[in-house]
Coordinates of C-alpha atoms in Angstrom, one line a residue:
M3 CA -109.6 -59.1 15.9
P4 CA -111.4 -62.4 14.8
D5 CA -112.0 -62.8 11.1
T6 CA -116.0 -63.8 10.9
T7 CA -118.9 -61.9 11.9
V8 CA -119.9 -64.8 14.5
D9 CA -116.3 -64.9 15.8
R10 CA -116.6 -61.1 16.3
A11 CA -119.8 -61.1 17.9
R12 CA -118.3 -63.5 20.4
Y13 CA -115.0 -61.8 21.3
R14 CA -117.0 -58.4 21.5
R15 CA -119.4 -60.1 23.9
I16 CA -116.7 -61.4 26.3
L17 CA -114.9 -58.0 26.2
R18 CA -118.1 -56.2 27.2
F19 CA -118.7 -58.5 30.1
A20 CA -115.2 -58.0 31.5
A21 CA -115.3 -54.2 30.9
W22 CA -118.6 -54.1 32.8
H23 CA -117.8 -56.0 35.8
F24 CA -114.3 -54.4 35.9
A25 CA -115.9 -51.2 36.4
V26 CA -118.4 -52.3 38.9
Q27 CA -115.8 -53.6 41.2
W28 CA -113.8 -50.3 40.7
W29 CA -116.9 -48.7 41.9
Y30 CA -117.8 -50.4 44.8
E31 CA -114.2 -51.5 46.1
I32 CA -111.9 -48.7 45.2
A33 CA -114.5 -45.4 44.7
L34 CA -117.1 -45.8 47.3
P35 CA -114.3 -46.4 50.5
V36 CA -112.6 -43.2 49.3
I37 CA -115.6 -40.9 49.7
G38 CA -116.7 -42.6 53.3
L39 CA -119.3 -45.3 51.9
R40 CA -117.5 -48.2 52.5
R41 CA -120.3 -49.7 54.3
V42 CA -122.4 -49.7 51.3
A43 CA -120.0 -51.7 49.6
E44 CA -119.8 -54.4 52.3
R45 CA -123.6 -54.6 52.5
T46 CA -123.9 -55.1 48.5
R47 CA -121.1 -57.3 48.3
P48 CA -123.1 -60.7 48.7
Q49 CA -125.7 -59.8 46.1
R50 CA -122.9 -58.5 43.9
M51 CA -121.1 -61.6 43.8
R52 CA -124.1 -63.8 43.3
T53 CA -125.3 -61.6 40.1
F54 CA -121.7 -61.8 38.7
A55 CA -121.9 -65.5 39.3
Q56 CA -125.2 -65.9 37.6
R57 CA -124.4 -63.5 34.6
F58 CA -121.1 -65.5 34.0
R59 CA -122.9 -68.9 34.4
G60 CA -125.0 -67.6 31.5
L61 CA -122.3 -66.3 29.1
A62 CA -120.6 -69.7 29.7
V63 CA -123.3 -71.8 29.0
D64 CA -124.2 -69.8 26.0
L65 CA -120.7 -69.5 24.6
G66 CA -118.9 -72.7 25.7
G67 CA -115.4 -73.2 24.8
L68 CA -112.6 -71.7 27.2
M69 CA -115.5 -69.8 29.4
I70 CA -116.6 -73.1 30.7
K71 CA -113.2 -74.0 31.8
L72 CA -113.0 -70.8 33.7
G73 CA -116.6 -71.5 35.2
Q74 CA -115.2 -74.9 36.4
F75 CA -112.1 -73.5 38.1
M76 CA -114.1 -71.0 39.9
S77 CA -116.5 -73.1 41.1
S78 CA -114.0 -75.2 42.7
R79 CA -112.4 -72.9 44.6
L80 CA -114.8 -73.5 48.0
D81 CA -111.8 -72.5 49.9
V82 CA -111.4 -68.9 49.0
L83 CA -114.4 -67.8 46.8
P84 CA -117.7 -67.0 48.5
P85 CA -120.7 -69.1 48.6
E86 CA -122.4 -66.8 46.4
I87 CA -120.1 -67.6 43.5
T88 CA -119.2 -71.5 44.0
K89 CA -122.8 -72.3 44.3
E90 CA -124.3 -70.8 41.2
L91 CA -121.2 -71.9 39.4
E92 CA -120.9 -75.3 40.3
G93 CA -123.8 -76.7 37.6
L94 CA -121.0 -76.0 35.2
Q95 CA -119.3 -79.2 35.8
D96 CA -122.2 -81.4 34.6
E97 CA -124.4 -79.2 32.7
V98 CA -122.6 -78.3 29.5
P99 CA -125.0 -78.3 26.4
A100 CA -125.0 -81.5 24.5
V101 CA -124.2 -81.5 20.7
P102 CA -126.5 -83.6 18.6
F103 CA -125.1 -86.6 18.0
E104 CA -125.6 -86.4 14.1
A105 CA -123.4 -83.4 14.3
L106 CA -120.5 -85.4 15.9
R107 CA -121.1 -88.6 13.6
A108 CA -119.6 -86.8 10.5
Q109 CA -116.6 -85.6 12.3
A110 CA -115.9 -89.1 14.1
E111 CA -116.3 -90.9 11.0
A112 CA -114.0 -88.5 8.9
E113 CA -111.2 -88.9 11.5
L114 CA -111.5 -92.7 11.9
G115 CA -111.9 -93.6 8.3
V116 CA -114.8 -96.0 8.9
P117 CA -118.3 -95.9 9.4
L118 CA -118.9 -95.9 13.4
A119 CA -120.9 -99.1 12.8
A120 CA -117.6 -100.7 11.5
A121 CA -115.4 -99.3 14.3
F122 CA -117.6 -100.6 17.4
A123 CA -120.1 -103.0 17.8
T124 CA -122.4 -100.8 19.7
L125 CA -122.2 -96.6 20.3
D126 CA -125.1 -95.0 22.4
P127 CA -125.9 -92.0 20.5
V128 CA -127.1 -90.5 24.1
P129 CA -123.9 -88.8 25.7
I130 CA -122.9 -89.6 29.3
A131 CA -121.0 -86.3 29.7
A132 CA -120.8 -83.0 27.6
A133 CA -117.4 -81.2 28.4
S134 CA -116.3 -77.9 27.2
L135 CA -114.2 -79.1 24.4
G136 CA -115.6 -82.6 23.8
Q137 CA -118.5 -85.0 24.3
V138 CA -118.1 -88.8 25.7
H139 CA -120.3 -91.6 24.7
R140 CA -120.7 -95.2 25.9
A141 CA -119.8 -98.1 23.3
R142 CA -118.7 -101.6 22.8
L143 CA -115.6 -102.7 21.0
R144 CA -116.1 -105.2 18.1
E145 CA -114.7 -108.7 19.3
D146 CA -111.5 -108.7 17.5
D147 CA -110.4 -105.5 19.1
A148 CA -111.7 -106.6 22.4
A149 CA -109.5 -109.7 22.6
A150 CA -106.7 -107.4 21.6
C151 CA -107.3 -104.8 24.2
G152 CA -108.7 -107.0 27.0
F153 CA -111.5 -105.3 27.7
A154 CA -115.2 -104.4 25.5
D155 CA -116.6 -101.5 27.4
V156 CA -115.5 -98.4 26.3
V157 CA -116.1 -94.5 26.2
V158 CA -115.7 -92.4 22.9
K159 CA -114.8 -89.0 23.4
V160 CA -115.5 -86.9 20.1
Q161 CA -114.4 -83.1 19.9
R162 CA -117.1 -80.5 19.4
P163 CA -117.0 -79.3 15.8
G164 CA -115.6 -76.1 15.4
I165 CA -114.0 -76.1 18.6
G166 CA -110.6 -75.2 17.3
A167 CA -111.9 -71.7 16.1
I168 CA -113.7 -71.2 19.4
V169 CA -110.6 -71.6 21.6
D170 CA -108.7 -68.9 19.1
V171 CA -111.4 -66.4 19.6
D172 CA -111.6 -67.1 23.4
L173 CA -107.8 -66.7 23.5
A174 CA -107.8 -63.3 21.7
A175 CA -110.4 -62.2 24.2
L176 CA -108.2 -63.2 27.1
R177 CA -105.5 -61.6 25.6
R178 CA -107.3 -58.3 25.4
V179 CA -108.4 -58.6 29.0
A180 CA -105.0 -59.3 30.1
R181 CA -103.6 -55.9 28.5
W182 CA -106.1 -54.2 30.4
L183 CA -104.9 -55.7 33.9
M184 CA -101.3 -54.9 33.1
K185 CA -102.3 -51.3 33.1
V186 CA -103.2 -51.6 36.9
R187 CA -100.0 -51.3 38.7
G188 CA -100.8 -53.8 41.3
V189 CA -100.8 -56.3 38.5
R190 CA -98.6 -55.3 36.6
T191 CA -95.6 -55.4 39.1
R192 CA -96.6 -59.0 40.2
V193 CA -97.6 -61.3 37.0
D194 CA -96.8 -61.0 33.3
M195 CA -100.5 -61.5 32.4
P196 CA -99.7 -61.7 28.5
A197 CA -97.1 -64.5 29.5
L198 CA -99.4 -66.5 31.6
I199 CA -102.2 -66.4 29.0
E200 CA -99.4 -67.5 26.1
E201 CA -99.0 -70.4 28.6
F202 CA -102.8 -71.1 28.7
A203 CA -102.9 -71.0 25.2
H204 CA -100.2 -73.3 24.7
V205 CA -102.0 -75.8 27.3
S206 CA -105.4 -75.4 25.6
R207 CA -104.2 -76.5 22.1
E208 CA -102.6 -79.4 23.6
E209 CA -106.4 -79.9 24.9
V210 CA -108.1 -79.7 21.6
D211 CA -105.3 -82.6 20.4
Y212 CA -106.3 -86.2 21.5
L213 CA -103.5 -88.0 20.7
H214 CA -101.6 -85.6 23.1
E215 CA -104.1 -86.7 25.6
A216 CA -103.7 -90.2 25.0
S217 CA -99.8 -90.2 25.4
A218 CA -100.3 -88.1 28.7
S219 CA -102.8 -90.5 30.1
E220 CA -100.4 -93.5 29.4
R221 CA -97.1 -91.4 30.8
F222 CA -99.3 -90.5 33.8
A223 CA -100.4 -94.6 34.3
D224 CA -96.7 -95.5 33.9
L225 CA -96.0 -93.3 36.5
F226 CA -98.4 -94.5 39.1
A227 CA -98.5 -98.2 37.8
D228 CA -97.3 -99.6 41.2
D229 CA -99.6 -97.1 43.5
A230 CA -102.6 -99.2 44.4
R231 CA -104.4 -96.0 45.1
V232 CA -105.0 -94.9 41.8
H233 CA -106.6 -96.0 38.8
V234 CA -106.1 -94.4 35.0
P235 CA -108.0 -95.9 32.0
R236 CA -106.4 -97.8 29.3
V237 CA -106.0 -96.0 25.7
V238 CA -107.7 -97.9 22.7
W239 CA -105.0 -96.7 20.2
E240 CA -106.5 -98.2 17.0
R241 CA -109.5 -96.2 17.3
T242 CA -108.0 -93.0 18.3
S243 CA -107.0 -89.9 16.7
R244 CA -106.1 -85.9 16.8
R245 CA -110.6 -85.7 17.5
V246 CA -111.8 -89.1 18.7
L247 CA -110.3 -90.9 21.8
V248 CA -111.4 -94.4 22.7
L249 CA -110.7 -95.2 26.4
E250 CA -111.3 -98.0 28.8
D251 CA -114.8 -97.5 30.6
V252 CA -113.8 -96.7 34.1
S253 CA -117.4 -95.5 35.1
A254 CA -117.5 -95.3 39.1
I255 CA -118.7 -93.1 41.6
K256 CA -118.3 -89.5 41.2
I257 CA -115.8 -87.8 43.7
T258 CA -118.5 -85.7 45.3
D259 CA -121.3 -87.9 45.6
H260 CA -121.4 -88.3 49.2
A261 CA -124.6 -90.4 49.1
A262 CA -122.8 -92.7 46.9
L263 CA -119.8 -93.1 48.6
R264 CA -121.5 -93.5 52.0
D265 CA -123.9 -96.7 50.4
A266 CA -120.5 -97.7 49.5
E267 CA -119.4 -97.7 52.9
I268 CA -116.5 -95.3 51.7
A269 CA -115.6 -92.2 54.0
P270 CA -115.5 -89.0 52.1
A271 CA -113.0 -87.7 54.8
A272 CA -110.6 -90.5 53.7
V273 CA -111.1 -89.8 50.2
A274 CA -110.1 -86.3 50.7
R275 CA -106.8 -87.4 52.3
V276 CA -106.0 -89.7 49.5
F277 CA -107.0 -87.1 46.7
A278 CA -104.6 -84.6 48.5
E279 CA -101.6 -86.6 48.9
V280 CA -101.9 -88.2 45.1
M281 CA -101.9 -84.5 44.0
L282 CA -98.8 -83.7 46.4
D283 CA -97.2 -86.9 44.9
Q284 CA -97.5 -85.6 41.2
L285 CA -96.3 -82.2 42.2
F286 CA -93.4 -82.7 44.3
V287 CA -92.2 -86.4 43.3
H288 CA -93.2 -87.1 40.0
G289 CA -92.7 -83.5 38.7
Y290 CA -96.0 -84.3 36.3
F291 CA -99.3 -83.2 37.2
H292 CA -103.1 -83.5 36.3
A293 CA -103.7 -79.7 36.2
D294 CA -107.5 -80.0 35.8
P295 CA -108.4 -82.2 38.5
H296 CA -112.2 -80.9 39.0
P297 CA -114.9 -83.5 40.3
G298 CA -116.1 -84.1 36.8
N299 CA -112.4 -85.8 36.3
L300 CA -112.4 -87.8 39.6
F301 CA -114.3 -90.9 40.4
V302 CA -114.0 -93.6 43.5
T303 CA -114.0 -97.2 42.1
P304 CA -114.8 -99.9 44.8
D305 CA -112.1 -102.5 44.6
A306 CA -111.7 -105.1 47.3
S307 CA -108.2 -106.3 45.9
V308 CA -106.8 -103.1 47.4
E309 CA -106.3 -102.5 51.1
Q310 CA -108.3 -99.6 51.5
G311 CA -111.2 -101.4 49.4
W312 CA -111.2 -98.6 46.8
R313 CA -109.1 -96.6 44.0
L314 CA -108.8 -93.2 43.2
T315 CA -109.8 -92.9 39.3
I316 CA -108.5 -89.9 37.3
V317 CA -109.8 -89.3 33.8
D318 CA -109.2 -86.5 31.2
F319 CA -105.4 -85.8 30.8
G320 CA -105.7 -83.0 28.3
M321 CA -104.3 -80.4 30.5
M322 CA -101.3 -81.3 32.1
G323 CA -98.2 -79.5 33.9
E324 CA -94.5 -80.3 34.6
V325 CA -92.5 -79.0 37.4
P326 CA -88.7 -78.4 36.5
A327 CA -86.3 -79.8 38.9
N328 CA -85.2 -76.4 40.1
L329 CA -89.0 -75.1 40.9
R330 CA -89.5 -78.9 42.5
T331 CA -86.6 -77.9 44.8
A332 CA -88.1 -74.7 45.8
L333 CA -91.6 -75.8 46.5
R334 CA -90.3 -79.1 48.3
A335 CA -88.8 -76.0 50.7
L336 CA -91.7 -74.3 50.6
V337 CA -93.8 -77.3 51.9
I338 CA -91.5 -78.2 54.5
A339 CA -91.1 -74.7 55.7
V340 CA -95.1 -74.5 56.0
A341 CA -95.3 -77.7 57.5
S342 CA -92.7 -76.9 60.3
R343 CA -94.1 -73.3 60.8
D344 CA -90.6 -71.7 59.6
G345 CA -91.2 -68.1 58.6
A346 CA -87.7 -67.5 57.8
G347 CA -87.5 -71.0 55.6
L348 CA -90.6 -70.1 54.2
V349 CA -89.2 -66.7 52.9
K350 CA -86.4 -68.5 51.7
A351 CA -88.3 -70.9 49.5
M352 CA -90.4 -68.1 48.0
S353 CA -87.7 -66.2 46.8
T354 CA -85.7 -69.2 45.3
A355 CA -89.1 -70.0 43.6
G356 CA -89.3 -66.4 42.5
V357 CA -92.6 -65.5 44.1
L358 CA -91.2 -62.6 46.1
L359 CA -91.0 -59.3 44.3
P360 CA -87.1 -57.9 44.4
S361 CA -88.3 -55.0 46.5
A362 CA -89.8 -57.5 49.2
D363 CA -88.7 -56.4 52.7
T364 CA -88.2 -60.0 53.6
N365 CA -87.2 -59.0 57.4
E366 CA -90.5 -57.6 57.8
L367 CA -92.3 -60.6 55.7
E368 CA -90.4 -63.3 58.0
K369 CA -91.9 -61.3 61.1
A370 CA -95.4 -61.3 59.5
L371 CA -95.3 -65.2 58.9
T372 CA -93.9 -66.2 61.8
A373 CA -96.6 -64.3 63.7
L374 CA -99.1 -65.8 61.4
F375 CA -98.0 -69.4 61.9
G376 CA -97.8 -68.7 65.6
R377 CA -101.4 -67.5 65.8
F378 CA -103.3 -69.3 63.0
G379 CA -100.7 -72.0 62.1
G380 CA -102.4 -75.5 62.2
M381 CA -105.6 -74.4 61.5
G382 CA -107.9 -75.7 58.4
F383 CA -110.5 -73.8 56.8
A384 CA -113.3 -74.8 58.9
E385 CA -111.4 -73.9 62.1
L386 CA -110.5 -70.3 60.5
K387 CA -114.1 -69.5 59.7
E388 CA -114.4 -69.7 63.6
V389 CA -112.1 -67.4 64.6
D390 CA -112.9 -64.0 65.7
P391 CA -113.0 -61.5 62.9
R392 CA -111.4 -58.9 65.4
E393 CA -108.2 -61.4 65.7
F394 CA -107.6 -61.1 61.8
R395 CA -108.2 -57.3 62.0
A396 CA -105.3 -57.0 64.9
F397 CA -102.9 -59.2 62.5
A398 CA -103.8 -57.1 59.5
A399 CA -103.4 -53.4 61.8
E400 CA -99.7 -54.9 62.7
F401 CA -98.9 -55.6 59.5
G402 CA -101.0 -53.1 57.4
D403 CA -98.2 -51.8 55.1
L404 CA -97.0 -55.5 54.2
V405 CA -100.7 -56.8 53.7
L406 CA -101.6 -53.4 51.5
D407 CA -98.3 -53.9 49.5
L408 CA -98.5 -57.6 49.1
P409 CA -95.0 -58.0 47.9
F410 CA -95.3 -60.9 45.4
Q411 CA -95.3 -61.9 41.8
M412 CA -96.6 -64.7 39.7
P413 CA -93.7 -66.7 37.6
E414 CA -95.0 -68.4 34.5
D415 CA -94.3 -71.9 35.7
F416 CA -96.8 -71.3 38.6
L417 CA -100.2 -71.1 36.4
L418 CA -101.0 -74.7 36.2
I419 CA -99.5 -75.4 39.9
I420 CA -101.8 -73.0 41.4
R421 CA -104.4 -74.1 39.3
A422 CA -104.0 -77.7 40.6
L423 CA -103.3 -76.8 44.0
S424 CA -106.5 -74.7 44.2
L425 CA -108.6 -77.4 42.6
T426 CA -107.3 -80.0 45.1
S427 CA -107.7 -77.6 48.0
G428 CA -111.6 -76.8 46.7
V429 CA -112.3 -80.5 46.0
S430 CA -110.9 -81.6 49.6
T431 CA -113.2 -79.1 51.4
A432 CA -116.1 -80.2 49.3
L433 CA -115.8 -83.7 50.3
D434 CA -115.0 -83.1 54.1
P435 CA -116.1 -79.4 55.0
A436 CA -113.8 -79.9 58.2
Y437 CA -110.9 -80.9 55.9
N438 CA -107.6 -80.1 57.6
V439 CA -104.7 -79.3 54.9
W440 CA -102.2 -79.2 57.6
D441 CA -103.2 -83.1 58.1
T442 CA -102.0 -83.9 55.0
V443 CA -99.2 -81.4 54.4
E444 CA -97.5 -82.4 57.9
P445 CA -96.7 -85.9 57.5
Y446 CA -96.0 -85.2 53.8
A447 CA -93.5 -82.8 54.8
Q448 CA -91.8 -85.0 57.0
Q449 CA -91.4 -87.8 54.4
L450 CA -90.1 -84.9 52.2
L451 CA -87.2 -84.2 54.9
R452 CA -86.4 -87.5 55.3
D453 CA -85.9 -87.9 51.7
E454 CA -83.9 -84.8 51.4
T455 CA -81.7 -86.1 54.6
R456 CA -81.3 -89.4 53.1
S457 CA -80.2 -87.5 49.6
F458 CA -77.8 -85.3 51.9
A459 CA -76.3 -88.5 53.7
A460 CA -75.7 -90.2 50.4
D461 CA -74.1 -87.1 48.7
A462 CA -71.9 -86.6 51.9
G463 CA -71.2 -90.3 51.8
R464 CA -69.9 -90.3 48.0
E465 CA -67.8 -87.1 48.5
A466 CA -66.1 -88.8 51.6
V467 CA -65.1 -91.7 49.5
D468 CA -63.8 -89.7 46.9
M469 CA -62.0 -87.7 49.4
V470 CA -60.5 -91.3 51.0
K471 CA -59.3 -91.9 47.9
F472 CA -57.5 -89.0 47.1
A473 CA -55.8 -88.8 50.5
W474 CA -54.9 -92.6 49.8
G475 CA -53.0 -92.1 46.6
L476 CA -51.5 -88.5 47.8
P477 CA -48.1 -90.0 49.3
R478 CA -47.5 -91.9 46.2
R479 CA -48.0 -88.5 44.2
L480 CA -45.7 -86.3 46.5
D481 CA -43.0 -88.8 46.3
G482 CA -43.2 -88.8 42.2
I483 CA -42.8 -85.0 42.4
L484 CA -40.0 -85.0 44.8
A485 CA -38.2 -87.2 42.5
Q486 CA -38.5 -85.0 39.7
L487 CA -37.4 -82.1 41.7
E488 CA -34.3 -83.9 43.2
S489 CA -33.6 -84.7 39.2
G490 CA -34.5 -81.3 37.8
D491 CA -37.0 -83.0 35.5
L492 CA -40.0 -81.2 37.0
P493 CA -41.6 -79.4 34.1
V494 CA -43.2 -76.0 35.1
A495 CA -45.4 -74.4 32.5
A496 CA -46.7 -70.6 33.4
P497 CA -47.1 -68.9 30.3
R498 CA -48.9 -65.8 32.1
L499 CA -46.0 -65.7 34.6
E500 CA -43.3 -65.6 31.8
S501 CA -44.8 -63.2 29.9
I502 CA -44.8 -60.8 33.3
V503 CA -40.9 -61.8 34.0
Q504 CA -40.2 -60.8 30.2
R505 CA -42.1 -57.3 30.6
L506 CA -40.0 -57.2 33.9
E507 CA -36.9 -57.7 32.3
R508 CA -37.4 -55.0 29.7
T509 CA -38.7 -52.4 32.0
A510 CA -35.4 -52.7 34.2
S511 CA -33.3 -52.8 30.7
R512 CA -34.6 -49.3 29.7
L513 CA -34.3 -47.9 33.5
V514 CA -30.7 -48.8 33.3
S515 CA -30.3 -47.1 29.7
G516 CA -32.3 -44.1 30.9
L517 CA -29.6 -43.9 33.8
I518 CA -26.7 -44.2 31.6
F519 CA -27.9 -41.8 29.2
A520 CA -28.7 -39.2 31.8
A521 CA -24.9 -39.8 33.5
V522 CA -23.0 -39.8 30.2
L523 CA -24.9 -36.6 29.3
L524 CA -24.4 -34.7 32.7
A525 CA -20.7 -36.0 32.2
G526 CA -20.3 -34.3 28.8
A527 CA -21.8 -31.2 29.8
L528 CA -19.5 -30.7 33.0
V529 CA -16.3 -31.5 30.8
H530 CA -17.4 -29.5 27.8
A531 CA -16.0 -26.3 29.5
A532 CA -12.6 -27.6 29.8
T533 CA -12.3 -30.4 27.0
P534 CA -14.5 -29.3 24.4
G535 CA -13.5 -32.1 22.1
L536 CA -14.4 -34.8 24.6
G537 CA -17.4 -33.1 26.0
T538 CA -19.1 -33.2 22.7
T539 CA -18.1 -36.7 22.1
L540 CA -19.7 -37.9 25.3
M541 CA -22.8 -35.9 24.8
A542 CA -23.1 -37.1 21.3
L543 CA -22.5 -40.8 22.7
S544 CA -25.4 -40.3 25.3
V545 CA -27.8 -40.7 22.5
I546 CA -27.1 -44.5 22.3
P547 CA -28.8 -45.3 25.9
L548 CA -31.4 -42.6 24.8
L549 CA -32.8 -44.5 21.7
V550 CA -32.7 -47.7 23.9
T551 CA -34.7 -46.1 26.6
V552 CA -37.2 -45.0 24.3
F553 CA -37.5 -47.8 21.8
G554 CA -36.2 -50.8 23.6
G555 CA -38.4 -53.4 24.2
R556 CA -41.4 -52.7 21.9
G557 CA -41.2 -55.2 19.6
G558 CA -41.8 -58.0 22.6
R559 CA -45.2 -56.2 23.4

């Protein structure tokens, strides 16, 4: 629970909002259908979605912080969320309230250690962008700094005062909501919500450290240094700190500004394709990706020096993700399976990636995916919207148990990956409503398959060389072994075998002693009646082999 009165009020407001809408969803989507009023739920759903979006927008604008981030994410999900939600929330991309400049000045000067007038030749107090965690102003470097950097026009990103405490409160509220969700069996069996929130918390705290963002920007730029499709702003390290970030000004056409793109003779559909390809490269080739690619962080820069006539400019590297090598391999297999409409391959890739629940019926899932590919494979979102709803209902009827069970789970590493892919899909659809994801995935998957084949061939080649080397040296090694055998000089060390032999020898010795004991004792008993002296002597002597039988070999154990 937050400490101050203001923080507690913010915390409780977020929880009240979540609790109320959980209750509304439960009533309309679960309770009413049970009592036979499903049509009421369906009829009121568009208005309920619109009301939810309006209320959430009001909450996010009023509170700021991570609520803005959440709203931006939902507004970009044009592919899966209804327009009642995405349309209402799209304003959050650009309409975050600005902080008065004087409130930022003191923080910026304290971070830089000098007055802003000494740090920059000019600095516009009117922001060009107000984000959830910071605010951006245009400026010009002083002559000496400009000469050192090679450019003069920059943007100065200053963190909102007190944003660290706000992030902590929002995360505390999200942790509480996560615990509520874990009480729902359908959520609990598929995702470790507290673990996901902790991963989100880690990323959020990295976002409020601008030194981390600057380092991430340079790492990303290095990965795409030879890629003419991508442009990344340079960092002015001399004027950068944990709460102030100074970057090269790369202002250009916002990626979703259709009119400006057409005026520059740039086809939005081409931008959608290149954007999707670049995002796939980040995930499946480099394993290091921009996890917040919403329209506010994406620009199109006309550039006659490159073949396509423009470059995709990416900014704001505060939220980055990494794909572990083993997960990248699984994701590559998943993409190849989807592109080739391979239901069995997709099930195997999903299992490797940890997406399937252990209890999943893989045979039934493979059958369902094969049927799904056969009927709907290759369709874009626009085409799917034109499909007769009866076809979807027929599919649901055939695989109803599987659809209701949804045997999937959410591994921790997937949180940022799914966010990045979701935003990519949403932005591409916004650029081109007829955008077909298959047009990008299929050729990309074919390239991945060629790469995998070349890698396999290289591995096989290396193994073949090793085998040839071994075979070439084998006759010489055999000659040496035979020579040692002939001379009796071949050392053989087998400690385990020697131990076993010793134990067998001791066992055999005790067995023989036991037989001698029995024979001598029996002989003494037989002759005792005729010759008592001899019989007694034999029975007394039988004690010796008896002692060997009982105690023999114990010291060697």
